[in-house]
């Protein structure tokens, strides 16, 4: 095939289109992908003569960090498309970062040559407007600076090995999704693995149920270990490591679902990058059924780097519980924190390894479907005590004079979050002023939901509050003795007002309410 006949893709932001088109003849471009400032690419109003206009939008996904929407869509679209000989991507906002990460860890895009063009702009924008960087702008700065480092490390030699992997699953009185988890493990393309299930002091009935489930998976090698007394998920995972001698270990929760190529891809990434541990992005989804990897709606959670220590103070950007570790590295680090107030232990361990100099890799295409359930440990974490473990890690690398800096940064972050809540509540008051007759429902029983109820309790509006809606209704309570029910359990009156008391997953909540004749008030 002649060079000019190959498929060559230009990727740019819409405000760079003129510059991008100037390369059309020189680079023999055949296709173009244009993102707007919101990360969307389904744009039909551009005149791009002789070029095929592409669309990379993945409408069934929302994003934990909306600023990563374009980066994520680009990477995931090309991972599945994989038909371009060359991709020319702008440097602006670090758009190629996740794609470069993907090329670094996976052979899937080895035949696609990636070229960066243009200049980074995040720092220039801050200097032009004489302003301090916001959280999103700090992330853009990190991506712009580090995509150059990733691109220099793309060509890694892959070693074909089949080291044994033990998949460790802690269980505690929850059996309804274990069959789905084990089914996803049984479908793994990787062959040299076994499973260790640690029952953390469940009831006799639950233990018997687990045993009966195990018996249905005769094609899996499963070791079942029972703790007589519950020691908590973190210590149970550590005990699972003690129960195996496999050189590689990977943790899976008993309600999650692995992509069929999860173990294969993470082991391959470990060898391609010579890393000590490998994390993966995941899809955060709801529901009791087995997810469809091509159809189920979800929120994408990307862990962009364990080296972004500043961002890691305010949210988990380093890695989740389903991480592949070298067993020797995991044990040397002491495993997961398993104290009384353990929580966010994946975040803490990966940051601890990063600070100690361990080498990591991230598989940016999601290899895990993480189920949102009422009994998730993350909903019961004591954030203050958990973050104290993080602060202790930062003290190892900061001079004594700055030991309290991480705590202060976290305080500022919480203070800003509180200000966002107060601003949202002010907007709520303005919006409700024109809806003084309809019944009111509050969607969300968390911190913001309770704040909304507290504000309403000081006005006549409170008499119109009919109830609170929350997916985790069985596990949560709100103030003022107002009933909490799931959406399916709630009879919502016609023409009611539903206040979405959440700053995350708002689009998903609105979609769930689309069949109801209600007025929706969003606070984000």
Coordinates of C-alpha atoms in Angstrom, one line a residue:
X1 CA 0.0 0.0 0.0
X2 CA 1.3 3.4 -1.0
X3 CA 2.0 5.8 1.9
X4 CA -0.6 8.3 0.8
X5 CA -3.3 5.6 0.7
X6 CA -3.0 4.8 4.4
X7 CA -5.5 6.2 6.9
X8 CA -4.1 9.2 8.7
X9 CA -6.0 10.9 11.5
X10 CA -5.7 14.5 12.7
X11 CA -7.0 15.2 16.3
X12 CA -7.5 18.8 17.5
X13 CA -9.7 21.1 19.5
X14 CA -12.3 23.1 17.6
X15 CA -10.3 26.4 18.2
X16 CA -7.3 24.8 16.5
X17 CA -9.1 23.7 13.4
X18 CA -7.5 26.2 11.1
X19 CA -4.0 25.3 12.2
X20 CA -4.8 21.6 11.9
X21 CA -6.1 21.9 8.4
X22 CA -2.9 23.6 7.3
X23 CA -1.2 20.2 7.7
X24 CA -3.7 18.4 5.5
X25 CA -1.6 18.1 2.3
X26 CA 1.8 17.9 4.0
X27 CA 0.7 14.9 6.1
X28 CA -1.6 13.3 3.6
X29 CA -4.4 13.4 6.1
X30 CA -7.5 11.3 5.4
X31 CA -9.6 11.7 8.6
X32 CA -10.1 14.4 11.3
X33 CA -11.5 14.3 14.8
X34 CA -12.5 17.6 16.4
X35 CA -13.4 18.1 20.1
X36 CA -15.2 21.0 21.5
X37 CA -14.4 22.6 24.9
X38 CA -16.8 20.2 26.6
X39 CA -15.1 17.1 25.2
X40 CA -17.7 16.3 22.6
X41 CA -16.9 15.3 19.0
X42 CA -20.3 14.8 17.4
X43 CA -19.9 18.0 15.3
X44 CA -21.5 18.3 11.9
X45 CA -21.1 22.0 11.1
X46 CA -17.4 22.0 10.0
X47 CA -16.2 22.4 6.5
X48 CA -13.3 19.9 6.1
X49 CA -13.0 19.3 2.4
X50 CA -11.6 15.9 1.3
X51 CA -11.4 14.7 5.0
X52 CA -13.7 12.2 6.7
X53 CA -15.1 13.8 9.9
X54 CA -15.0 11.3 12.8
X55 CA -17.1 11.0 15.9
X56 CA -15.6 9.5 19.1
X57 CA -18.4 10.2 21.5
X58 CA -19.3 7.4 23.9
X59 CA -22.7 8.6 25.1
X60 CA -23.3 5.7 27.5
X61 CA -20.4 6.9 29.7
X62 CA -20.1 9.9 32.0
X63 CA -16.9 10.8 33.6
X64 CA -15.7 11.3 37.2
X65 CA -13.4 14.1 35.9
X66 CA -15.3 15.8 33.1
X67 CA -12.0 17.5 32.1
X68 CA -10.8 14.1 30.9
X69 CA -13.8 13.4 28.7
X70 CA -12.1 14.1 25.4
X71 CA -8.9 12.3 26.5
X72 CA -10.9 9.3 27.5
X73 CA -13.1 9.1 24.4
X74 CA -10.1 9.5 22.1
X75 CA -8.2 6.7 23.8
X76 CA -11.2 4.3 24.0
X77 CA -12.4 5.0 20.4
X78 CA -8.9 4.3 19.0
X79 CA -8.4 1.2 21.2
X80 CA -11.5 -0.3 19.5
X81 CA -11.0 1.3 16.0
X82 CA -7.2 0.5 15.6
X83 CA -7.3 1.2 11.9
X84 CA -5.2 4.3 11.5
X85 CA -1.5 4.1 10.4
X86 CA -0.8 7.5 11.9
X87 CA -2.5 9.7 14.4
X88 CA -1.5 13.4 14.7
X89 CA -2.7 14.7 18.1
X90 CA -2.5 18.2 19.5
X91 CA -0.5 18.8 22.7
X92 CA -3.1 21.2 24.0
X93 CA -4.6 20.2 27.4
X94 CA -2.6 17.0 27.3
X95 CA -5.1 15.4 24.9
X96 CA -2.9 12.5 24.0
X97 CA -2.0 11.5 27.5
X98 CA -4.3 8.6 28.0
X99 CA -3.7 7.4 24.4
X100 CA 0.0 7.4 25.0
X101 CA -0.5 5.5 28.3
X102 CA -2.5 3.0 26.3
X103 CA 0.2 2.5 23.7
X104 CA 2.8 2.1 26.5
X105 CA 1.0 -0.8 28.2
X106 CA -0.8 -2.5 25.3
X107 CA 0.3 -4.0 22.0
X108 CA -3.2 -3.3 20.6
X109 CA -2.0 0.0 19.1
X110 CA 1.5 -1.0 18.2
X111 CA 0.7 -0.5 14.5
X112 CA -0.5 3.0 15.0
X113 CA 2.2 5.7 15.0
X114 CA 1.3 8.6 17.2
X115 CA 2.7 12.1 16.6
X116 CA 2.3 15.2 18.8
X117 CA 1.9 18.7 17.2
X118 CA 1.3 22.2 18.5
X119 CA 2.2 23.7 21.8
X120 CA 0.9 23.1 25.3
X121 CA -1.3 26.0 26.5
X122 CA -2.3 25.5 30.1
X123 CA 0.5 27.4 31.7
X124 CA 0.2 30.2 29.1
X125 CA -3.5 30.6 29.9
X126 CA -2.8 31.0 33.6
X127 CA -0.1 33.6 33.0
X128 CA -2.3 35.4 30.5
X129 CA -5.1 35.8 33.0
X130 CA -2.9 36.2 36.1
X131 CA -4.8 33.6 38.0
X132 CA -4.0 30.6 40.2
X133 CA -4.6 27.1 38.9
X134 CA -7.9 25.4 39.7
X135 CA -8.0 21.6 40.3
X136 CA -8.9 21.0 36.6
X137 CA -6.2 23.4 35.4
X138 CA -3.6 21.6 37.7
X139 CA -4.7 18.3 36.0
X140 CA -4.3 19.8 32.6
X141 CA -0.8 21.1 33.5
X142 CA 0.2 17.7 34.7
X143 CA -1.1 16.0 31.5
X144 CA 0.6 18.5 29.2
X145 CA 4.0 18.1 31.0
X146 CA 3.8 14.4 31.4
X147 CA 2.5 13.3 28.0
X148 CA 6.0 14.2 26.7
X149 CA 7.5 11.8 29.3
X150 CA 5.1 9.0 28.3
X151 CA 5.8 9.5 24.6
X152 CA 9.5 9.0 25.2
X153 CA 8.8 5.6 26.9
X154 CA 6.3 4.1 24.4
X155 CA 8.5 1.5 22.7
X156 CA 8.8 -1.2 25.4
X157 CA 9.7 -4.8 24.8
X158 CA 7.0 -7.2 25.9
X159 CA 8.1 -10.5 27.5
X160 CA 5.8 -13.4 26.9
X161 CA 5.5 -15.1 30.3
X162 CA 2.7 -16.9 32.1
X163 CA 3.5 -16.3 35.7
X164 CA 0.9 -17.6 38.1
X165 CA -1.6 -15.0 39.4
X166 CA -3.8 -15.5 42.5
X167 CA -7.1 -13.5 42.4
X168 CA -8.1 -12.7 46.0
X169 CA -11.7 -12.1 46.9
X170 CA -12.8 -11.1 50.4
X171 CA -16.4 -12.0 51.4
X172 CA -18.6 -11.0 54.3
X173 CA -22.3 -11.9 54.4
X174 CA -22.8 -11.0 50.8
X175 CA -23.3 -13.8 48.3
X176 CA -25.8 -12.5 45.7
X177 CA -23.2 -11.3 43.2
X178 CA -20.4 -13.8 43.8
X179 CA -21.5 -16.0 41.0
X180 CA -21.2 -13.1 38.6
X181 CA -17.7 -12.3 39.8
X182 CA -16.6 -15.9 39.5
X183 CA -18.2 -16.2 36.1
X184 CA -16.2 -13.2 34.9
X185 CA -13.0 -14.8 36.3
X186 CA -13.8 -18.1 34.5
X187 CA -13.9 -16.3 31.2
X188 CA -10.3 -14.9 31.5
X189 CA -8.1 -15.4 28.5
X190 CA -5.1 -15.8 30.9
X191 CA -4.7 -19.4 31.9
X192 CA -2.2 -19.6 34.8
X193 CA -4.3 -18.4 37.7
X194 CA -6.2 -19.5 40.7
X195 CA -8.7 -17.9 43.1
X196 CA -8.5 -17.4 46.9
X197 CA -11.8 -16.6 48.6
X198 CA -11.5 -15.3 52.1
X199 CA -14.7 -15.5 54.1
X200 CA -14.3 -12.8 56.8
X201 CA -16.5 -14.3 59.6
X202 CA -19.8 -14.5 57.7
X203 CA -22.8 -16.3 59.1
X204 CA -23.0 -20.1 58.8
X205 CA -25.8 -19.7 56.2
X206 CA -23.6 -17.3 54.1
X207 CA -20.6 -19.7 54.3
X208 CA -22.7 -22.6 53.1
X209 CA -24.0 -20.5 50.2
X210 CA -20.5 -19.5 49.2
X211 CA -19.5 -23.2 49.3
X212 CA -22.4 -24.1 47.0
X213 CA -21.5 -21.3 44.6
X214 CA -17.9 -22.5 44.5
X215 CA -19.0 -26.0 43.6
X216 CA -20.7 -24.8 40.5
X217 CA -17.4 -23.5 39.1
X218 CA -15.5 -26.8 38.7
X219 CA -13.4 -25.2 35.9
X220 CA -11.8 -22.8 38.5
X221 CA -9.1 -23.7 41.1
X222 CA -10.5 -22.1 44.2
X223 CA -9.1 -22.1 47.7
X224 CA -11.7 -21.2 50.4
X225 CA -10.4 -19.8 53.6
X226 CA -12.7 -19.0 56.6
X227 CA -11.9 -16.5 59.3
X228 CA -13.7 -17.4 62.5
X229 CA -14.0 -13.8 63.5
X230 CA -14.4 -10.8 61.1
X231 CA -11.2 -8.8 60.8
X232 CA -12.3 -6.3 58.1
X233 CA -11.8 -6.3 54.3
X234 CA -8.2 -4.9 54.4
X235 CA -6.8 -7.6 56.8
X236 CA -8.9 -10.2 55.0
X237 CA -7.1 -9.3 51.8
X238 CA -3.7 -9.5 53.5
X239 CA -4.7 -13.0 54.8
X240 CA -5.6 -13.9 51.3
X241 CA -2.0 -13.1 50.2
X242 CA -0.7 -15.3 53.0
X243 CA -2.8 -18.2 51.7
X244 CA -1.0 -18.2 48.3
X245 CA 2.5 -18.5 47.0
X246 CA 1.8 -17.1 43.5
X247 CA 4.4 -14.5 42.4
X248 CA 1.5 -12.1 41.2
X249 CA -1.6 -11.2 43.2
X250 CA -4.7 -9.3 42.2
X251 CA -7.7 -8.2 44.3
X252 CA -11.3 -8.4 43.2
X253 CA -14.4 -7.5 45.2
X254 CA -17.2 -10.1 45.4
X255 CA -19.7 -8.0 43.5
X256 CA -17.5 -6.8 40.6
X257 CA -17.0 -8.1 37.1
X258 CA -13.7 -8.4 35.2
X259 CA -13.3 -7.8 31.5
X260 CA -12.3 -11.2 29.9
X261 CA -8.9 -9.8 29.0
X262 CA -8.3 -8.2 32.4
X263 CA -5.6 -10.5 33.8
X264 CA -3.9 -11.0 30.4
X265 CA -3.7 -7.2 29.8
X266 CA -2.5 -6.3 33.3
X267 CA 0.2 -9.0 33.3
X268 CA 1.3 -8.0 29.8
X269 CA 1.4 -4.3 30.9
X270 CA 3.6 -5.3 33.9
X271 CA 6.1 -7.0 31.6
X272 CA 6.0 -4.3 28.9
X273 CA 6.8 -1.6 31.4
X274 CA 8.8 -3.7 33.9
X275 CA 6.5 -2.4 36.6
X276 CA 6.0 -3.5 40.2
X277 CA 2.2 -3.1 40.1
X278 CA -0.4 -2.3 37.4
X279 CA -3.7 -0.5 38.0
X280 CA -6.7 -0.2 35.7
X281 CA -9.4 2.2 35.0
X282 CA -12.9 0.9 35.7
X283 CA -16.6 1.5 34.9
X284 CA -18.7 2.4 37.9
X285 CA -22.2 1.0 37.3
X286 CA -25.5 0.2 39.1
X287 CA -27.8 -2.7 38.9
X288 CA -28.1 -6.4 39.8
X289 CA -27.5 -7.9 36.4
X290 CA -24.3 -8.9 34.7
X291 CA -23.1 -5.8 32.8
X292 CA -22.8 -5.7 29.0
X293 CA -19.4 -4.4 28.2
X294 CA -20.7 -2.8 25.0
X295 CA -24.1 -1.4 26.2
X296 CA -24.3 -0.9 30.0
X297 CA -24.3 2.8 31.1
X298 CA -21.5 3.7 33.6
X299 CA -19.3 6.3 34.9
X300 CA -15.6 6.1 33.9
X301 CA -13.0 6.3 36.6
X302 CA -9.5 6.9 35.3
X303 CA -6.4 6.8 37.5
X304 CA -4.1 9.0 35.5
X305 CA -0.9 8.7 37.6
X306 CA 0.5 7.6 41.0
X307 CA 3.0 10.4 40.5
X308 CA 0.5 13.3 40.8
X309 CA 1.0 13.6 44.5
X310 CA -0.8 17.0 44.7
X311 CA -4.0 15.6 43.2
X312 CA -3.7 12.5 45.3
X313 CA -4.3 14.7 48.4
X314 CA -7.8 15.5 47.4
X315 CA -9.1 12.4 45.4
X316 CA -7.9 9.0 44.4
X317 CA -6.0 9.5 41.1
X318 CA -3.5 6.7 41.8
X319 CA -5.4 3.4 41.6
X320 CA -8.2 1.2 42.8
X321 CA -8.4 -2.1 44.7
X322 CA -8.3 -4.2 41.6
X323 CA -4.6 -3.8 41.0
X324 CA -2.0 -6.5 39.9
X325 CA 0.9 -6.6 42.3
X326 CA 4.2 -8.4 42.5
X327 CA 3.7 -10.4 45.7
X328 CA 7.2 -9.6 46.9
X329 CA 6.5 -5.8 46.5
X330 CA 3.1 -6.0 48.2
X331 CA 4.6 -7.9 51.2
X332 CA 7.6 -5.7 51.5
X333 CA 5.2 -2.7 51.8
X334 CA 3.3 -4.4 54.6
X335 CA 0.1 -4.9 52.6
X336 CA -3.1 -2.9 53.2
X337 CA -3.5 -0.8 56.3
X338 CA -5.9 -2.8 58.6
X339 CA -6.3 -0.6 61.6
X340 CA -9.6 0.2 63.3
X341 CA -10.4 3.1 60.9
X342 CA -9.1 1.4 57.7
X343 CA -10.6 2.7 54.5
X344 CA -9.4 3.9 51.2
X345 CA -6.7 1.3 51.6
X346 CA -6.0 1.0 47.9
X347 CA -5.3 4.7 47.6
X348 CA -3.0 4.6 50.6
X349 CA -1.0 1.5 49.6
X350 CA -0.4 2.7 46.0
X351 CA 0.7 6.1 47.1
X352 CA 3.0 4.5 49.7
X353 CA 4.6 2.3 47.0
X354 CA 4.9 5.4 44.7
X355 CA 6.6 7.4 47.4
X356 CA 9.0 4.5 48.1
X357 CA 10.1 4.4 44.5
X358 CA 8.2 1.4 43.2
X359 CA 7.5 1.5 39.5
X360 CA 3.9 1.5 38.3
X361 CA 1.8 1.3 35.1
X362 CA -1.8 2.1 34.5
X363 CA -4.0 0.3 31.9
X364 CA -6.3 3.2 30.9
X365 CA -8.9 1.1 29.0
X366 CA -11.3 -0.1 31.7
X367 CA -10.7 -3.8 32.6
X368 CA -13.2 -3.8 35.6
X369 CA -16.9 -3.1 36.1
X370 CA -17.2 -1.8 39.7
X371 CA -20.7 -2.2 41.1
X372 CA -22.3 0.4 43.3
X373 CA -24.1 -1.4 46.1
X374 CA -25.5 -0.3 49.4
X375 CA -22.9 -2.3 51.4
X376 CA -19.9 -0.9 49.6
X377 CA -17.1 -0.2 52.2
X378 CA -16.5 3.2 50.5
X379 CA -19.8 4.4 51.9
X380 CA -18.8 3.7 55.5
X381 CA -15.3 5.1 55.5
X382 CA -14.4 7.6 58.2
X383 CA -12.7 10.1 55.9
X384 CA -10.8 12.0 58.5
X385 CA -9.1 9.0 60.0
X386 CA -8.4 7.5 56.5
X387 CA -6.7 10.7 55.4
X388 CA -4.5 10.8 58.4
X389 CA -2.8 7.7 57.0
X390 CA -2.2 9.7 53.8
X391 CA -0.7 12.7 55.7
X392 CA 1.7 10.3 57.4
X393 CA 3.0 9.2 54.0
X394 CA 3.6 12.8 52.8
X395 CA 5.7 13.4 56.0
X396 CA 8.2 10.9 54.6
X397 CA 9.1 13.1 51.7
X398 CA 8.4 16.7 52.9
X399 CA 10.8 18.7 55.0
X400 CA 9.8 19.0 58.7
X401 CA 8.7 22.6 58.1
X402 CA 6.0 21.5 55.7
X403 CA 4.7 18.4 57.5
X404 CA 1.3 20.0 58.0
X405 CA 1.0 21.2 54.4
X406 CA -1.0 18.2 53.2
X407 CA -3.5 18.6 56.0
X408 CA -3.9 22.3 55.1
X409 CA -4.4 21.5 51.4
X410 CA -7.1 19.0 52.3
X411 CA -8.7 21.6 54.5
X412 CA -8.8 24.1 51.7
X413 CA -10.3 21.4 49.4
X414 CA -13.0 20.6 51.9
X415 CA -13.7 24.3 52.5
X416 CA -14.2 24.9 48.7
X417 CA -16.5 21.9 48.6
X418 CA -18.5 23.4 51.4
X419 CA -18.7 26.7 49.6
X420 CA -20.0 24.8 46.5
X421 CA -22.7 23.2 48.6
X422 CA -23.7 26.6 50.0
X423 CA -23.8 28.1 46.5
X424 CA -25.9 25.2 45.4
X425 CA -28.3 25.7 48.3
X426 CA -28.6 29.4 47.4
X427 CA -29.6 28.5 43.9
X428 CA -32.0 26.0 45.3
X429 CA -33.8 28.7 47.2
X430 CA -34.1 30.8 44.1
X431 CA -35.5 28.0 42.0
X432 CA -38.0 26.8 44.6
X433 CA -39.4 30.4 44.8
X434 CA -41.3 29.8 41.6
X435 CA -42.6 26.3 42.6
X436 CA -44.6 27.0 45.8
X437 CA -47.3 24.4 45.4
X438 CA -45.7 21.2 44.1
X439 CA -44.7 18.3 46.4
X440 CA -40.9 18.0 46.8
X441 CA -38.6 14.9 46.7
X442 CA -34.9 15.0 47.5
X443 CA -32.8 12.6 45.4
X444 CA -29.7 11.8 47.5
X445 CA -29.3 10.9 51.2
X446 CA -25.7 12.0 51.6
X447 CA -24.1 15.1 53.0
X448 CA -25.7 17.4 50.4
X449 CA -29.1 15.7 50.8
X450 CA -29.1 16.4 54.5
X451 CA -28.0 20.0 53.9
X452 CA -30.9 20.4 51.6
X453 CA -33.3 19.0 54.2
X454 CA -31.8 21.3 56.9
X455 CA -32.4 24.4 54.7
X456 CA -35.9 23.3 53.9
X457 CA -36.7 22.6 57.5
X458 CA -36.5 26.4 58.3
X459 CA -39.2 27.3 55.8
X460 CA -42.7 26.5 54.9
X461 CA -41.4 24.3 52.0
X462 CA -40.5 21.6 54.5
X463 CA -44.2 20.6 54.8
X464 CA -44.1 19.7 51.1
X465 CA -41.2 17.2 51.3
X466 CA -42.6 13.8 50.6
X467 CA -39.5 11.7 50.8
X468 CA -35.9 11.1 50.0
X469 CA -34.7 8.9 47.1
X470 CA -31.5 7.0 47.2
X471 CA -30.2 3.8 45.6
X472 CA -28.7 2.8 48.9
X473 CA -32.0 3.3 50.8
X474 CA -31.6 0.2 52.9
X475 CA -28.3 1.4 54.4
X476 CA -28.8 5.2 54.9
X477 CA -30.8 7.4 57.1
X478 CA -31.5 11.2 57.0
X479 CA -32.4 13.7 59.6
X480 CA -36.0 14.7 60.5
X481 CA -37.2 11.0 60.2
X482 CA -38.1 11.4 56.6
X483 CA -38.4 8.0 54.8
X484 CA -35.7 7.0 52.4
X485 CA -36.6 4.7 49.5
X486 CA -35.1 3.6 46.2
X487 CA -36.5 5.2 43.0
X488 CA -38.5 2.0 42.2
X489 CA -40.1 2.0 45.7
X490 CA -41.1 5.7 45.5
X491 CA -44.4 6.9 44.1
X492 CA -43.6 10.3 42.8
X493 CA -46.6 12.6 42.4
X494 CA -47.3 14.2 39.1
X495 CA -45.8 17.7 38.6
X496 CA -43.6 17.2 41.7
X497 CA -40.2 18.9 42.1
X498 CA -37.2 16.6 42.4
X499 CA -34.1 18.2 43.9
X500 CA -31.0 16.3 42.8
X501 CA -28.9 16.6 46.0
X502 CA -25.7 15.4 44.3
X503 CA -22.8 17.1 42.5
X504 CA -21.8 13.8 40.8
X505 CA -23.6 11.3 38.5
X506 CA -26.2 14.0 37.9
X507 CA -26.8 13.1 34.2
X508 CA -27.4 9.5 35.2
X509 CA -30.0 10.5 37.8
X510 CA -31.8 12.7 35.3
X511 CA -31.9 9.8 32.9
X512 CA -33.4 7.6 35.6
X513 CA -36.1 10.3 36.1
X514 CA -36.9 10.8 32.4
X515 CA -40.1 8.7 32.6
X516 CA -41.6 10.9 35.4
X517 CA -43.5 14.1 34.8
X518 CA -41.5 16.2 37.2
X519 CA -39.6 19.4 37.5
X520 CA -35.9 18.6 38.1
X521 CA -33.7 21.0 40.1
X522 CA -30.0 20.3 39.8
X523 CA -27.5 21.9 42.2
X524 CA -24.3 21.3 40.2

